[in-house]
Amino acid sequence: MRPTRIRQRNRDRHRNQRALRTAPRLWADGLSDVSIAGDPLAFPHLARTDLPRHPTTVAGYAQLVREIAADTARWAPLVKYDALTRWYARLETGPGYEVWLLSWLPGQSSGFHDHGPSSGVMTVVQGELVERSLTHAGEGSRTLRPGGQRVFSSGYLHEVVNAALEPAVSIHLYSPGLVEMNQYGARSATPEHLTGQGTEPAPERQH
């Protein structure tokens, strides 16, 4: 009979060990880890606190433009059209950047220009635009449609035009905020042969 009692005792011990492994750990006062801590994911030390409030990198700027473009309710009610010139509205400003909303009626163009010391990101959110750029290799052209992005550095020389039959809307981010533009009259020369028409404060309507 003694061996039988030992086997029964061993069996009970194994059963108790399995129960302990699957049950919440209890403290002496009967409280468990979960009852003390609550939701572990709500703990401040598990949340990212080092993320910047505003973007500071090209990737961050591109992400911000994507988020704004996707938030149609934010920009669509603001859109207007001006038959005389491109319409614009500032959507957001932050430390070292600003975001603009622009509309383009058919035929409206920015002319060839750069953005002074500013770099930036642009995307089309409605309709389509044609971008013509000038580099040392010559002139390039591409059609910009919703969903795509163009990232450019300071000194980038291009023209944006609505060559379609429907209005277009675009979002532009500049870093630092746009304060000057160089307008160029020639379209076939490489940048070093272009004659700039002076460096002037950027007209707010010429982004």
Tab-separated table of C-alpha atoms in Angstrom:
chain	number	residue	atom	x	y	z
A	1	MET	CA	0.000	0.000	0.000
A	2	ARG	CA	2.853	2.377	0.657
A	3	PRO	CA	4.065	2.387	-2.967
A	4	THR	CA	0.500	3.121	-4.070
A	5	ARG	CA	0.314	6.162	-1.809
A	6	ILE	CA	3.628	7.416	-3.218
A	7	ARG	CA	2.366	7.126	-6.794
A	8	GLN	CA	-0.835	8.957	-5.843
A	9	ARG	CA	1.178	11.685	-4.148
A	10	ASN	CA	3.424	12.062	-7.204
A	11	ARG	CA	0.403	12.230	-9.468
A	12	ASP	CA	-1.139	14.986	-7.345
A	13	ARG	CA	2.127	16.900	-7.321
A	14	HIS	CA	2.380	16.846	-11.111
A	15	ARG	CA	-1.241	17.957	-11.400
A	16	ASN	CA	-0.612	20.851	-9.028
A	17	GLN	CA	2.502	21.901	-10.950
A	18	ARG	CA	0.533	22.028	-14.211
A	19	ALA	CA	-2.153	24.127	-12.526
A	20	LEU	CA	0.463	26.563	-11.222
A	21	ARG	CA	1.987	26.943	-14.660
A	22	THR	CA	-1.357	27.877	-16.252
A	23	ALA	CA	-2.804	30.071	-13.481
A	24	PRO	CA	-1.857	33.733	-12.878
A	25	ARG	CA	0.870	34.082	-10.296
A	26	LEU	CA	-0.682	34.969	-6.945
A	27	TRP	CA	0.962	37.101	-4.342
A	28	ALA	CA	0.584	36.505	-0.628
A	29	ASP	CA	-2.358	38.919	-0.493
A	30	GLY	CA	-4.163	37.044	-3.284
A	31	LEU	CA	-3.506	39.611	-6.041
A	32	SER	CA	-2.145	38.497	-9.408
A	33	ASP	CA	0.289	40.208	-11.769
A	34	VAL	CA	-2.569	41.256	-14.032
A	35	SER	CA	-4.727	42.598	-11.220
A	36	ILE	CA	-1.826	44.711	-9.976
A	37	ALA	CA	-0.503	45.911	-13.325
A	38	GLY	CA	-3.676	46.170	-15.349
A	39	ASP	CA	-3.133	46.224	-19.108
A	40	PRO	CA	0.625	45.843	-19.697
A	41	LEU	CA	0.323	47.710	-23.016
A	42	ALA	CA	-0.965	50.751	-21.161
A	43	PHE	CA	2.247	51.125	-19.221
A	44	PRO	CA	4.055	54.372	-20.096
A	45	HIS	CA	7.448	52.656	-20.251
A	46	LEU	CA	6.169	50.438	-23.053
A	47	ALA	CA	4.954	53.382	-25.147
A	48	ARG	CA	7.277	55.265	-27.504
A	49	THR	CA	8.005	58.631	-25.970
A	50	ASP	CA	10.991	59.546	-28.149
A	51	LEU	CA	9.020	60.051	-31.374
A	52	PRO	CA	9.217	63.644	-32.638
A	53	ARG	CA	6.008	65.627	-32.709
A	54	HIS	CA	6.996	66.983	-36.099
A	55	PRO	CA	8.974	65.241	-38.861
A	56	THR	CA	12.633	66.095	-39.208
A	57	THR	CA	13.796	63.858	-42.057
A	58	VAL	CA	12.968	63.444	-45.737
A	59	ALA	CA	11.250	60.150	-44.936
A	60	GLY	CA	9.234	61.873	-42.227
A	61	TYR	CA	8.219	64.681	-44.574
A	62	ALA	CA	7.151	62.156	-47.216
A	63	GLN	CA	5.096	60.282	-44.631
A	64	LEU	CA	3.412	63.504	-43.495
A	65	VAL	CA	2.466	64.358	-47.076
A	66	ARG	CA	1.022	60.853	-47.546
A	67	GLU	CA	-1.041	61.202	-44.376
A	68	ILE	CA	-2.391	64.609	-45.348
A	69	ALA	CA	-3.165	63.415	-48.877
A	70	ALA	CA	-5.084	60.431	-47.492
A	71	ASP	CA	-7.131	62.686	-45.182
A	72	THR	CA	-9.480	63.964	-47.880
A	73	ALA	CA	-11.813	65.520	-45.335
A	74	ARG	CA	-8.994	67.802	-44.241
A	75	TRP	CA	-8.166	69.404	-47.593
A	76	ALA	CA	-11.082	68.810	-49.978
A	77	PRO	CA	-13.443	71.391	-48.387
A	78	LEU	CA	-10.729	74.050	-48.759
A	79	VAL	CA	-10.139	73.699	-52.501
A	80	LYS	CA	-10.996	76.674	-54.674
A	81	TYR	CA	-10.128	77.601	-58.258
A	82	ASP	CA	-8.921	80.922	-59.646
A	83	ALA	CA	-9.194	81.537	-63.377
A	84	LEU	CA	-6.343	84.053	-63.293
A	85	THR	CA	-3.709	82.182	-61.302
A	86	ARG	CA	-3.114	79.063	-59.302
A	87	TRP	CA	-4.977	79.045	-56.004
A	88	TYR	CA	-3.180	78.099	-52.795
A	89	ALA	CA	-3.750	77.649	-49.056
A	90	ARG	CA	-1.338	76.831	-46.246
A	91	LEU	CA	-2.368	73.555	-44.594
A	92	GLU	CA	0.223	73.202	-41.870
A	93	THR	CA	3.389	74.674	-40.471
A	94	GLY	CA	5.960	73.158	-38.165
A	95	PRO	CA	9.529	73.770	-37.040
A	96	GLY	CA	11.462	73.928	-40.283
A	97	TYR	CA	8.685	73.130	-42.762
A	98	GLU	CA	5.346	74.202	-44.193
A	99	VAL	CA	2.654	72.412	-46.211
A	100	TRP	CA	0.632	74.005	-49.013
A	101	LEU	CA	-2.496	73.007	-50.919
A	102	LEU	CA	-2.628	74.172	-54.549
A	103	SER	CA	-5.237	73.966	-57.291
A	104	TRP	CA	-4.575	74.054	-61.035
A	105	LEU	CA	-7.061	74.778	-63.759
A	106	PRO	CA	-6.271	73.420	-67.241
A	107	GLY	CA	-3.327	75.292	-68.724
A	108	GLN	CA	-2.081	76.835	-65.477
A	109	SER	CA	1.672	76.489	-64.965
A	110	SER	CA	4.338	77.384	-62.435
A	111	GLY	CA	6.946	78.286	-65.057
A	112	PHE	CA	10.509	76.996	-64.700
A	113	HIS	CA	11.767	77.769	-61.212
A	114	ASP	CA	13.753	76.508	-58.247
A	115	HIS	CA	12.938	76.859	-54.547
A	116	GLY	CA	16.021	78.647	-53.283
A	117	PRO	CA	17.451	76.809	-50.263
A	118	SER	CA	14.291	74.752	-49.718
A	119	SER	CA	13.878	71.076	-50.493
A	120	GLY	CA	10.516	69.413	-50.542
A	121	VAL	CA	7.950	66.759	-51.309
A	122	MET	CA	4.930	67.063	-53.581
A	123	THR	CA	2.031	64.828	-54.509
A	124	VAL	CA	-1.067	65.116	-56.665
A	125	VAL	CA	-4.335	64.340	-54.895
A	126	GLN	CA	-6.777	65.074	-57.712
A	127	GLY	CA	-6.438	65.105	-61.492
A	128	GLU	CA	-2.950	64.989	-62.995
A	129	LEU	CA	-0.041	67.325	-63.583
A	130	VAL	CA	2.986	67.251	-65.860
A	131	GLU	CA	6.397	68.026	-64.400
A	132	ARG	CA	9.214	69.157	-66.670
A	133	SER	CA	12.640	69.162	-65.048
A	134	LEU	CA	16.003	70.468	-66.191
A	135	THR	CA	19.253	68.709	-65.353
A	136	HIS	CA	22.747	68.619	-66.845
A	137	ALA	CA	21.506	65.738	-68.988
A	138	GLY	CA	18.748	67.863	-70.494
A	139	GLU	CA	15.013	68.150	-70.043
A	140	GLY	CA	12.838	65.390	-68.635
A	141	SER	CA	9.095	65.096	-68.403
A	142	ARG	CA	6.771	62.951	-66.304
A	143	THR	CA	3.073	62.789	-65.531
A	144	LEU	CA	2.140	63.056	-61.863
A	145	ARG	CA	-1.008	61.280	-60.719
A	146	PRO	CA	-2.601	60.642	-57.312
A	147	GLY	CA	-0.618	58.194	-55.211
A	148	GLY	CA	2.843	59.181	-56.426
A	149	GLN	CA	5.343	61.520	-54.807
A	150	ARG	CA	8.180	63.722	-55.991
A	151	VAL	CA	11.014	64.489	-53.582
A	152	PHE	CA	13.418	67.266	-54.567
A	153	SER	CA	16.447	68.928	-53.055
A	154	SER	CA	17.374	72.593	-52.889
A	155	GLY	CA	18.260	74.013	-56.278
A	156	TYR	CA	16.016	71.569	-58.125
A	157	LEU	CA	14.794	73.203	-61.337
A	158	HIS	CA	11.392	72.308	-62.744
A	159	GLU	CA	8.069	73.443	-64.127
A	160	VAL	CA	4.678	72.022	-63.179
A	161	VAL	CA	1.706	72.449	-65.503
A	162	ASN	CA	-1.834	71.171	-65.784
A	163	ALA	CA	-1.824	69.901	-69.351
A	164	ALA	CA	-5.078	67.962	-68.912
A	165	LEU	CA	-8.663	69.037	-69.508
A	166	GLU	CA	-9.703	68.674	-65.855
A	167	PRO	CA	-8.680	70.667	-62.761
A	168	ALA	CA	-5.954	69.266	-60.524
A	169	VAL	CA	-5.048	69.605	-56.851
A	170	SER	CA	-1.653	69.013	-55.271
A	171	ILE	CA	0.016	69.134	-51.864
A	172	HIS	CA	3.535	70.529	-51.420
A	173	LEU	CA	5.838	70.445	-48.401
A	174	TYR	CA	8.882	72.736	-48.240
A	175	SER	CA	11.737	72.528	-45.774
A	176	PRO	CA	12.654	75.120	-44.722
A	177	GLY	CA	9.505	77.041	-45.525
A	178	LEU	CA	9.554	78.612	-48.967
A	179	VAL	CA	10.998	82.134	-48.792
A	180	GLU	CA	12.447	82.668	-52.253
A	181	MET	CA	12.264	81.378	-55.827
A	182	ASN	CA	14.388	81.833	-58.924
A	183	GLN	CA	12.342	82.064	-62.109
A	184	TYR	CA	13.926	81.017	-65.406
A	185	GLY	CA	12.868	81.924	-68.905
A	186	ALA	CA	14.794	79.422	-71.039
A	187	ARG	CA	13.649	75.830	-71.242
A	188	SER	CA	16.238	74.133	-73.414
A	189	ALA	CA	19.543	75.060	-71.757
A	190	THR	CA	21.167	73.148	-68.939
A	191	PRO	CA	21.021	74.842	-65.511
A	192	GLU	CA	24.479	76.390	-65.689
A	193	HIS	CA	23.494	78.187	-68.917
A	194	LEU	CA	20.147	79.424	-67.674
A	195	THR	CA	19.835	83.106	-66.971
A	196	GLY	CA	17.972	83.599	-63.749
A	197	GLN	CA	15.684	86.558	-63.424
A	198	GLY	CA	16.926	87.399	-59.967
A	199	THR	CA	16.404	85.988	-56.517
A	200	GLU	CA	13.270	87.460	-55.037
A	201	PRO	CA	10.922	86.639	-52.185
A	202	ALA	CA	8.703	83.817	-53.374
A	203	PRO	CA	5.235	85.053	-54.294
A	204	GLU	CA	2.834	82.950	-52.249
A	205	ARG	CA	0.941	82.106	-55.433
A	206	GLN	CA	4.007	80.723	-57.205
A	207	HIS	CA	4.854	77.475	-55.483
